[in-house]
CSV table of N, CA and C in Angstrom, one decimal:
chain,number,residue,atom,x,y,z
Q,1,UNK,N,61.3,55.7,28.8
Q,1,UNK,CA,60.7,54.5,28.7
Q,1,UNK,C,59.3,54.7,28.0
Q,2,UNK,N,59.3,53.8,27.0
Q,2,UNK,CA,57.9,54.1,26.4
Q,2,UNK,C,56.9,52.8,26.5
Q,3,UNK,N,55.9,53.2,27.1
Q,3,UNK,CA,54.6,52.2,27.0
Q,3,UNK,C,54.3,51.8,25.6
Q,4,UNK,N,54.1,50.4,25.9
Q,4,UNK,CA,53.4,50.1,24.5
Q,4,UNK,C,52.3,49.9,24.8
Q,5,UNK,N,51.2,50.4,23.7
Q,5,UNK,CA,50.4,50.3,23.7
Q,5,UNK,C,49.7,49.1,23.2
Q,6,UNK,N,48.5,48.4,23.7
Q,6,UNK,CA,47.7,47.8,23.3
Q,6,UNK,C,46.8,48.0,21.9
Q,7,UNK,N,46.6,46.8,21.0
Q,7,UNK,CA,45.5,46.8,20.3
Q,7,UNK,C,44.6,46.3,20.8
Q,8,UNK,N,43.4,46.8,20.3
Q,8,UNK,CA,42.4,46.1,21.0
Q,8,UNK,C,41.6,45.5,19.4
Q,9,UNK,N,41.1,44.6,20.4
Q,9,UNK,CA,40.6,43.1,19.1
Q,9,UNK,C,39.0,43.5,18.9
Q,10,UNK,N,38.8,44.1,18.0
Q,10,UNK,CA,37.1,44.7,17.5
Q,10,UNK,C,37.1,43.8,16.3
Q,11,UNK,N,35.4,43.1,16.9
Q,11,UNK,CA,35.1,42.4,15.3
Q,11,UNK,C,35.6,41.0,15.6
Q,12,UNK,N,34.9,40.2,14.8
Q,12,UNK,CA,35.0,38.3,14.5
Q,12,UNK,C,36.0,38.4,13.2
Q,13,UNK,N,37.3,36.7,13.2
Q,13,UNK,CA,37.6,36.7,12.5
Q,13,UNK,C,36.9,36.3,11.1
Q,14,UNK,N,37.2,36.1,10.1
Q,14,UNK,CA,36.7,35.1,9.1
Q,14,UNK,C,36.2,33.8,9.7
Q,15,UNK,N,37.1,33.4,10.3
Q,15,UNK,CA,37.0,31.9,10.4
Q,15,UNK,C,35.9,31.7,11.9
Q,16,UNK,N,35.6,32.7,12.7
Q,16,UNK,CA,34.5,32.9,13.1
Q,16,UNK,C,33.7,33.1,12.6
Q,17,UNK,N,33.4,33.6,11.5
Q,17,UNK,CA,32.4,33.8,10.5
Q,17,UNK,C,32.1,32.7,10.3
Q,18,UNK,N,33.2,31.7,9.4
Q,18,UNK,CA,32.8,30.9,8.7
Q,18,UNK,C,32.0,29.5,9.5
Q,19,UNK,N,32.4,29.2,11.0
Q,19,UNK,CA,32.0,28.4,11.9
Q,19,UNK,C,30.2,28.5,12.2
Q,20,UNK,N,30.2,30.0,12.4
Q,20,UNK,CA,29.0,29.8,12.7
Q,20,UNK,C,27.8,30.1,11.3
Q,21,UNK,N,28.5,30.4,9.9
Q,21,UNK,CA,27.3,29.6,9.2
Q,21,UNK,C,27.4,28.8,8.7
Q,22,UNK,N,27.8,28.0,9.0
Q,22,UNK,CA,28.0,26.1,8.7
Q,22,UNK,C,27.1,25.8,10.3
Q,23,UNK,N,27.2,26.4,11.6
Q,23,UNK,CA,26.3,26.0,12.4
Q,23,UNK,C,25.1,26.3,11.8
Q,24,UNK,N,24.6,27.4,11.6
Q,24,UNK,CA,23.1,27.9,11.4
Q,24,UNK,C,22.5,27.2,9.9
Q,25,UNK,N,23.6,26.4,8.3
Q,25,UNK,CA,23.1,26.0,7.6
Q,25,UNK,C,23.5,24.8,8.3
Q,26,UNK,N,23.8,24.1,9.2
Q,26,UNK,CA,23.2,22.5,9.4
Q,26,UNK,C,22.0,22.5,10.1
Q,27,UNK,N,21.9,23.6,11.3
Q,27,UNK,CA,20.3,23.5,12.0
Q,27,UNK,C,19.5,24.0,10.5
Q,28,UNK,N,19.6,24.0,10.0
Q,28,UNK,CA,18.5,24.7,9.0
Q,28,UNK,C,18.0,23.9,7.9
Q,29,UNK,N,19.4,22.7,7.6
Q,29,UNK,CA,19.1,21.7,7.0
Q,29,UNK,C,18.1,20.1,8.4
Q,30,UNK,N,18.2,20.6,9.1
Q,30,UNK,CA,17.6,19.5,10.2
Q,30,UNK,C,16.1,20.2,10.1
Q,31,UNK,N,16.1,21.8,10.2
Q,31,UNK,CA,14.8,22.3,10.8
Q,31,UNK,C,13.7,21.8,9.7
Q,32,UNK,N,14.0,22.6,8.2
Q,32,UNK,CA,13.0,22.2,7.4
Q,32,UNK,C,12.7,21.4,7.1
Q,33,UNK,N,13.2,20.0,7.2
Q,33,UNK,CA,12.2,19.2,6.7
Q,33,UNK,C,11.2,18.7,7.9
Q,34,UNK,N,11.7,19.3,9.0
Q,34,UNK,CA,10.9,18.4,10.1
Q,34,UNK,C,9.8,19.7,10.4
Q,35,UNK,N,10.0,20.7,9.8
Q,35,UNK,CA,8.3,21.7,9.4
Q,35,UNK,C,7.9,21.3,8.9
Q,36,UNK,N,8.2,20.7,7.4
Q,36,UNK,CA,7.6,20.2,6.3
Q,36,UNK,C,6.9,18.8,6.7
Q,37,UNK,N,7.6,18.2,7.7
Q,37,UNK,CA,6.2,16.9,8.1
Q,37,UNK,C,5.1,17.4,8.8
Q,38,UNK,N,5.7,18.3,9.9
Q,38,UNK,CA,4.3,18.8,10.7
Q,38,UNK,C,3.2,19.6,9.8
Q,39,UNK,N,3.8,20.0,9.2
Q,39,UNK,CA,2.6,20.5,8.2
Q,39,UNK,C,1.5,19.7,7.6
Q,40,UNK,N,2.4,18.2,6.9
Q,40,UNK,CA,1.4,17.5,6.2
Q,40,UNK,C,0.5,16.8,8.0
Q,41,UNK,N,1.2,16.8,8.9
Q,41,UNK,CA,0.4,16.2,10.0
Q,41,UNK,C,-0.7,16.7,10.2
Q,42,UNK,N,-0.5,18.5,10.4
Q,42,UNK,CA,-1.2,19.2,10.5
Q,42,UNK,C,-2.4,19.0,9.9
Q,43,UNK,N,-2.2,18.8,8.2
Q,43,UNK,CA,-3.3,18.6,7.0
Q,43,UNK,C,-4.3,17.5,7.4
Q,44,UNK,N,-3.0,16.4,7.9
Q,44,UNK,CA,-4.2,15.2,8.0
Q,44,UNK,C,-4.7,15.4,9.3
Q,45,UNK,N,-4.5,15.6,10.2
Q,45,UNK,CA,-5.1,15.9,11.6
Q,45,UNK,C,-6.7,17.0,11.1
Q,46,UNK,N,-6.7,17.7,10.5
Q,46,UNK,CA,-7.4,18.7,10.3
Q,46,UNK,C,-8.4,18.0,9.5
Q,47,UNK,N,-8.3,16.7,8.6
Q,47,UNK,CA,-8.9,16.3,7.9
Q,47,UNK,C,-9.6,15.1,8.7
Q,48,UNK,N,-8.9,14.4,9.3
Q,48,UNK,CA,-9.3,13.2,9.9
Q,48,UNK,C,-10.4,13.9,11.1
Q,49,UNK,N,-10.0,15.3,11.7
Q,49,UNK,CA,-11.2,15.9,12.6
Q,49,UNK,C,-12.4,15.8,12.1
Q,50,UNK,N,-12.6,16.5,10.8
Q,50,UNK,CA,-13.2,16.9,9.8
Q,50,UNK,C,-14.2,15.1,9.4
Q,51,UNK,N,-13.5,14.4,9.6
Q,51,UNK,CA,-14.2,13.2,8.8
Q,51,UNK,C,-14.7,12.8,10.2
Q,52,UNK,N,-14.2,12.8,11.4
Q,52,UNK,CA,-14.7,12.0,12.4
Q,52,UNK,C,-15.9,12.7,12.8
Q,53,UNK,N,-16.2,14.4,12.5
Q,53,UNK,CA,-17.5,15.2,12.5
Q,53,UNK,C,-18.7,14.1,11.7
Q,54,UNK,N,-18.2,13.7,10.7
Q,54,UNK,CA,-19.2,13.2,9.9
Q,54,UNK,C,-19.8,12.0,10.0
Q,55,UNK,N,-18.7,11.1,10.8
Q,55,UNK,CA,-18.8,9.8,11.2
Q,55,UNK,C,-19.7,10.0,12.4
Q,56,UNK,N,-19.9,11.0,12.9
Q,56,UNK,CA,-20.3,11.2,14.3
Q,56,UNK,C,-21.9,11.3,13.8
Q,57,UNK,N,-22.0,12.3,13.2
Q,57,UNK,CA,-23.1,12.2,12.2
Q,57,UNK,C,-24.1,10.8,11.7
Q,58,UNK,N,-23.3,10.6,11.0
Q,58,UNK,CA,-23.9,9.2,10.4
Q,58,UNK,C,-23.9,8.2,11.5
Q,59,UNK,N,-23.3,7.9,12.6
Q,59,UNK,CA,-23.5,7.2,13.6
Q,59,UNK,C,-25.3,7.5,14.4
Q,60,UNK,N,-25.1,9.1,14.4
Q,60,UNK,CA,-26.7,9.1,15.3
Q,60,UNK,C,-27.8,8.8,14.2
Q,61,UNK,N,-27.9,9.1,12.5
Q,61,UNK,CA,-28.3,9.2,12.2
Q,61,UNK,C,-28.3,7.2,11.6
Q,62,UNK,N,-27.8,6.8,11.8
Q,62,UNK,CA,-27.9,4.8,11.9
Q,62,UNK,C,-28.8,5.0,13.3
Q,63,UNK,N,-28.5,4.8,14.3
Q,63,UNK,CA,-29.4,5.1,15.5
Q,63,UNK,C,-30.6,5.5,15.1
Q,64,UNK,N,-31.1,6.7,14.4
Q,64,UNK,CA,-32.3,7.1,14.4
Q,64,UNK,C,-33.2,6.3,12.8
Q,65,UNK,N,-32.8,5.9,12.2
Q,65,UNK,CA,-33.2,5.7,10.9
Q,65,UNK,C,-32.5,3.7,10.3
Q,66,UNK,N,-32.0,3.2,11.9
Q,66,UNK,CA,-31.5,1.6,11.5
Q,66,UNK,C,-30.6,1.4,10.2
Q,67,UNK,N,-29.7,2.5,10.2
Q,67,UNK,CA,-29.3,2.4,8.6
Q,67,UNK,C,-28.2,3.6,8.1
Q,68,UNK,N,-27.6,4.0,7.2
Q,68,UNK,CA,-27.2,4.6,6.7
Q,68,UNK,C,-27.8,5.5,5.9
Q,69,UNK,N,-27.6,6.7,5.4
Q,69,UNK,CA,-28.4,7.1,4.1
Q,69,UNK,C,-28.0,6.8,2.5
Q,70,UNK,N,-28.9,6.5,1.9
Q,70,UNK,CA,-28.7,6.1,0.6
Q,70,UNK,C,-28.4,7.3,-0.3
Q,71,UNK,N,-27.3,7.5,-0.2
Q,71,UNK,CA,-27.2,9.3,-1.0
Q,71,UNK,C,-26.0,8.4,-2.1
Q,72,UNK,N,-25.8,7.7,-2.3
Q,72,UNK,CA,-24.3,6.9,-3.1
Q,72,UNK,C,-23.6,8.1,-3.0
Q,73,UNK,N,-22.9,9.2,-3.9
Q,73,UNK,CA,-21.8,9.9,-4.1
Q,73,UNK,C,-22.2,11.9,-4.4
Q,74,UNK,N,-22.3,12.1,-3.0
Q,74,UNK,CA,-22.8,13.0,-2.9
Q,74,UNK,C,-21.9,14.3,-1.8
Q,75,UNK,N,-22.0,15.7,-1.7
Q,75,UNK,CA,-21.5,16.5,-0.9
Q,75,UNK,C,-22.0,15.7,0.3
Q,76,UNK,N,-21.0,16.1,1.5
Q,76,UNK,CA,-21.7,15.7,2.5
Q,76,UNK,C,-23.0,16.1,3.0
Q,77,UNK,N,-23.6,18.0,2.6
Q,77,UNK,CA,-24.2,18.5,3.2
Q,77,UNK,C,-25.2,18.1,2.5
Q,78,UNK,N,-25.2,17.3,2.0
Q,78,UNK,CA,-26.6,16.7,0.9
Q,78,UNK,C,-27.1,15.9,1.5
Q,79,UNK,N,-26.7,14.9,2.3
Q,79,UNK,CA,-27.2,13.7,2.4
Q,79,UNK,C,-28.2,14.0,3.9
Q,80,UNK,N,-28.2,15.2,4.1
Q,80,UNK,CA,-29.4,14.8,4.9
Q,80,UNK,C,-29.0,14.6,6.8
Q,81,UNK,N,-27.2,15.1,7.2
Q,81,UNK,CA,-27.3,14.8,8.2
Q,81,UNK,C,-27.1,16.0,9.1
Q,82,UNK,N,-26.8,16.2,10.2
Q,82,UNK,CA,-26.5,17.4,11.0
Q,82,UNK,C,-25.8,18.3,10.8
Q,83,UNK,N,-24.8,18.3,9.8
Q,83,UNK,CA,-23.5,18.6,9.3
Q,83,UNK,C,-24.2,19.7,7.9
Q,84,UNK,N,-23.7,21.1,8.5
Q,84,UNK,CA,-24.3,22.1,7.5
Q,84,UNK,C,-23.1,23.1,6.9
Q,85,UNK,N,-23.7,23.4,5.7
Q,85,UNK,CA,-22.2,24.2,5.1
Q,85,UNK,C,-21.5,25.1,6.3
Q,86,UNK,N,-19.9,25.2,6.3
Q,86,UNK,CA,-19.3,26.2,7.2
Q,86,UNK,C,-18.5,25.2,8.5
Q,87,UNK,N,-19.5,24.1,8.6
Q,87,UNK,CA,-19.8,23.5,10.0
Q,87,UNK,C,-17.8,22.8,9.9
Q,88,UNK,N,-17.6,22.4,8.7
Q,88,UNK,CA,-16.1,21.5,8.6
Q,88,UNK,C,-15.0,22.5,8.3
Q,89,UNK,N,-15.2,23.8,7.9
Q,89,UNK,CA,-14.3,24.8,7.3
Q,89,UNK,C,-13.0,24.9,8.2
Q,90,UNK,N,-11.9,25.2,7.8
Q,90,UNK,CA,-10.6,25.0,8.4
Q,90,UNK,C,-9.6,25.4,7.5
Q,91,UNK,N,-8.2,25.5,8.1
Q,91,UNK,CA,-7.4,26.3,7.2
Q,91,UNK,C,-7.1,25.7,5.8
Q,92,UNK,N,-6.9,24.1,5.9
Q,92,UNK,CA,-6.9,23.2,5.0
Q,92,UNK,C,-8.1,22.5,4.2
Q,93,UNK,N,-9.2,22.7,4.5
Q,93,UNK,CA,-10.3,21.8,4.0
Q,93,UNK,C,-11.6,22.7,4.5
Q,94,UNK,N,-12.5,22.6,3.3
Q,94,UNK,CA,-13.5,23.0,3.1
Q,94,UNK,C,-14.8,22.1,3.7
Q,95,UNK,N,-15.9,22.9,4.4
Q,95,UNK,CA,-16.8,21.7,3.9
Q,95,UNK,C,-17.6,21.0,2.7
Q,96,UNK,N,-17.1,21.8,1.9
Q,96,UNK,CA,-18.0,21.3,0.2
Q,96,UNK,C,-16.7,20.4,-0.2
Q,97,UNK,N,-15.5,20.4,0.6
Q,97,UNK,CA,-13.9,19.3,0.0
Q,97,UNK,C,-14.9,18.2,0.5
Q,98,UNK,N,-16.1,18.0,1.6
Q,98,UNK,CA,-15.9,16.8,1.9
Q,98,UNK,C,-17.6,16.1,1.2
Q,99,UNK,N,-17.3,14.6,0.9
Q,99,UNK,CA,-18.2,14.1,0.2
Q,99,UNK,C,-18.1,12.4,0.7
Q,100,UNK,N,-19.3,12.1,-0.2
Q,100,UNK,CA,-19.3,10.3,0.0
Q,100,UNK,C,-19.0,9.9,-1.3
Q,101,UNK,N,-17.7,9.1,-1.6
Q,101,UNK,CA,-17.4,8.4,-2.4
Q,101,UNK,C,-18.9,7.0,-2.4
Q,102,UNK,N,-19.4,6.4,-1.7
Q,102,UNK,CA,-20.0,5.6,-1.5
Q,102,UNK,C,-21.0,6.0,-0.1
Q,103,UNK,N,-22.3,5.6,-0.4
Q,103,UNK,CA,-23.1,5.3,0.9
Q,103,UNK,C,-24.1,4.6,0.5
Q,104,UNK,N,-24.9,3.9,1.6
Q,104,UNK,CA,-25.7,3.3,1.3
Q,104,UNK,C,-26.6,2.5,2.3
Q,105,UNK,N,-27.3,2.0,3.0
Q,105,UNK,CA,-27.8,1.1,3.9
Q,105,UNK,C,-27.0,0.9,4.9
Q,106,UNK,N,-25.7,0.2,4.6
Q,106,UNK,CA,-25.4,-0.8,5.5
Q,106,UNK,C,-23.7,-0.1,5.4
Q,107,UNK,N,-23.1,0.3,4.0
Q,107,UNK,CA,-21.8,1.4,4.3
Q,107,UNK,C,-21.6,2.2,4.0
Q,108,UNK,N,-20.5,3.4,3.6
Q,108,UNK,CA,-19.9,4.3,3.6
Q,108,UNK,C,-18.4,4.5,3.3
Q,109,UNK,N,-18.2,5.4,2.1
Q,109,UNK,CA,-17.1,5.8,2.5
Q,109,UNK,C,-16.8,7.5,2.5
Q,110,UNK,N,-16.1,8.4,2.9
Q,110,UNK,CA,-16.3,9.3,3.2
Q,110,UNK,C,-14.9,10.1,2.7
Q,111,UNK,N,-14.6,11.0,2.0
Q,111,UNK,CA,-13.4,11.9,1.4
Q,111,UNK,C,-13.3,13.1,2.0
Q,112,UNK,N,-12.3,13.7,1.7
Q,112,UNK,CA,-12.1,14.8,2.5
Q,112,UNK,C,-10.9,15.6,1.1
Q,113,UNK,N,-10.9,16.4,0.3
Q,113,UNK,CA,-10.3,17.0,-0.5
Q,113,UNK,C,-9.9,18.5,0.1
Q,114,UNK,N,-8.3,18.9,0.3
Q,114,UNK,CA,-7.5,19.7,0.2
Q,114,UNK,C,-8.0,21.2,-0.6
Q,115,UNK,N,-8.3,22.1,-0.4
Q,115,UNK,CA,-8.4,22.9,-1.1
Q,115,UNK,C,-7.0,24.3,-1.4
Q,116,UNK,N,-6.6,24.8,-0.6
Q,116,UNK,CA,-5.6,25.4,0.2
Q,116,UNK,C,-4.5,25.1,0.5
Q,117,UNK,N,-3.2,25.9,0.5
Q,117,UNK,CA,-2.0,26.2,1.8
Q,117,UNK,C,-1.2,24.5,1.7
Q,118,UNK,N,-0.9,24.2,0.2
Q,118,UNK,CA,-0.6,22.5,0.0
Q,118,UNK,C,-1.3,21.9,0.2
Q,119,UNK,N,-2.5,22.2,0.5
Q,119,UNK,CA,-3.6,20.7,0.6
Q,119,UNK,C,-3.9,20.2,-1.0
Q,120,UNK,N,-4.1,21.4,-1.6
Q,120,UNK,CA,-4.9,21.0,-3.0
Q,120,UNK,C,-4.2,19.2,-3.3
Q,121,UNK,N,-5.9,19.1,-3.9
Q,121,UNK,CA,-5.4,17.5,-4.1
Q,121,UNK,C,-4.6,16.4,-4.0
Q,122,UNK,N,-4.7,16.4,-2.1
Q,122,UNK,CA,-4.3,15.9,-0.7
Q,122,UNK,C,-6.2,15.3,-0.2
Q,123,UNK,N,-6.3,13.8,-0.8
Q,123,UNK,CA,-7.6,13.3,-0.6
Q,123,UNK,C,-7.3,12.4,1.0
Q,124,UNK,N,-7.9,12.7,1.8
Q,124,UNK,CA,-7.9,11.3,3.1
Q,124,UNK,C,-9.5,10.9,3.2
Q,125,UNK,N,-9.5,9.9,3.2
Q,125,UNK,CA,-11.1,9.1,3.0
Q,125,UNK,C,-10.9,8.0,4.2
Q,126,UNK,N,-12.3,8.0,4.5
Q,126,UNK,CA,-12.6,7.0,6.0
Q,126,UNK,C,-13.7,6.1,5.2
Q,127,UNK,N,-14.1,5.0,6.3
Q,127,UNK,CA,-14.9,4.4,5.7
Q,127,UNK,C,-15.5,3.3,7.0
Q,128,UNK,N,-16.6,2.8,6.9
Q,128,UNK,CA,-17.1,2.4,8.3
Q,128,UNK,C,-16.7,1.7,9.5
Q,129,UNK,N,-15.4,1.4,8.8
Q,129,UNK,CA,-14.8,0.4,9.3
Q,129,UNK,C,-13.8,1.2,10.1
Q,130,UNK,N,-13.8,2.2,10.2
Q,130,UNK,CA,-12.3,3.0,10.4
Q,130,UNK,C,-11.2,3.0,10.5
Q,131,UNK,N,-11.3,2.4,8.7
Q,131,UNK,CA,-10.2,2.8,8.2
Q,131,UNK,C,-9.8,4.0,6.6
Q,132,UNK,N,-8.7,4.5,7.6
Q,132,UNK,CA,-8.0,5.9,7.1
Q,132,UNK,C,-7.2,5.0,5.5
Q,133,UNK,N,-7.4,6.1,4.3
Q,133,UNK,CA,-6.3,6.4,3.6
Q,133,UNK,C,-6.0,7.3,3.4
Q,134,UNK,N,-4.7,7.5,2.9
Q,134,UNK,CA,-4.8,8.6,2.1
Q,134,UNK,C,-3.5,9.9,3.4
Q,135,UNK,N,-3.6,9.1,4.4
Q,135,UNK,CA,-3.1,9.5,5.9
Q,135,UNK,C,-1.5,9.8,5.7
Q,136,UNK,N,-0.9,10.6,5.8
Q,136,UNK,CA,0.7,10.6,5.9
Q,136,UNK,C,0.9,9.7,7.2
């Protein structure tokens, strides 16, 4: 009498193969684009921080002076408020990115330019009213 012997089953077939990268290119087609938003989130989050520093700014400095500064279209660190170079720096935005499209007595509006990491010319601007453009 002779035993038969067993094969033993080493190794995935093809069609195991082929199953699981059709799984890992469909999570892969879901993953990247939903990095690719948090990123631009990230940008504007980082920027809108960045502007609300400055709004904070020009708020005490209305308080102390009844007014806004009359700087029209200037670096922010120009115009004279608490906000000094370094003070906005971040992975996306500089503080020399940020400036006043407009200022004056009574308004303001405020930019924030991308320098970096896909930001490059990626503008979000505030303005007294607080309202955002430029916002994904």
């Amino acid at each position: 009498m002779r035993k038969m012997m067993k094969k033993s089953k080493a190794g995935f077939t093809l069609v195991e193969l082929m199953v699981v990268a059709i799984i890992v290119a469909i999570l892969a087609a879901v993953a990247i684009p939903l990095m690719t938003g948090n990123k631009n989130r990230a940008m504007a989050t980082e920027a809108q921080a960045g502007l609300g520093t400055v709004r904070t700014a020009l708020q005490v400095y209305k308080a102390e002076f009844n007014g806004y500064p009359a700087v029209g279209a200037v670096a922010v660190t120009a115009a004279g408020l608490s906000v000094k170079a370094g003070d906005l720096d971040g992975k996306y935005y500089k503080t020399t990115g940020y400036s006043f499209t407009t200022c004056n007595a009574s308004n303001y509006t405020i930019s924030a330019v991308g320098y970096t990491n896909g930001a490059e010319n990626i503008t979000i601007t505030l303005n007294q009213n607080g309202d955002w453009t430029g916002v994904p």
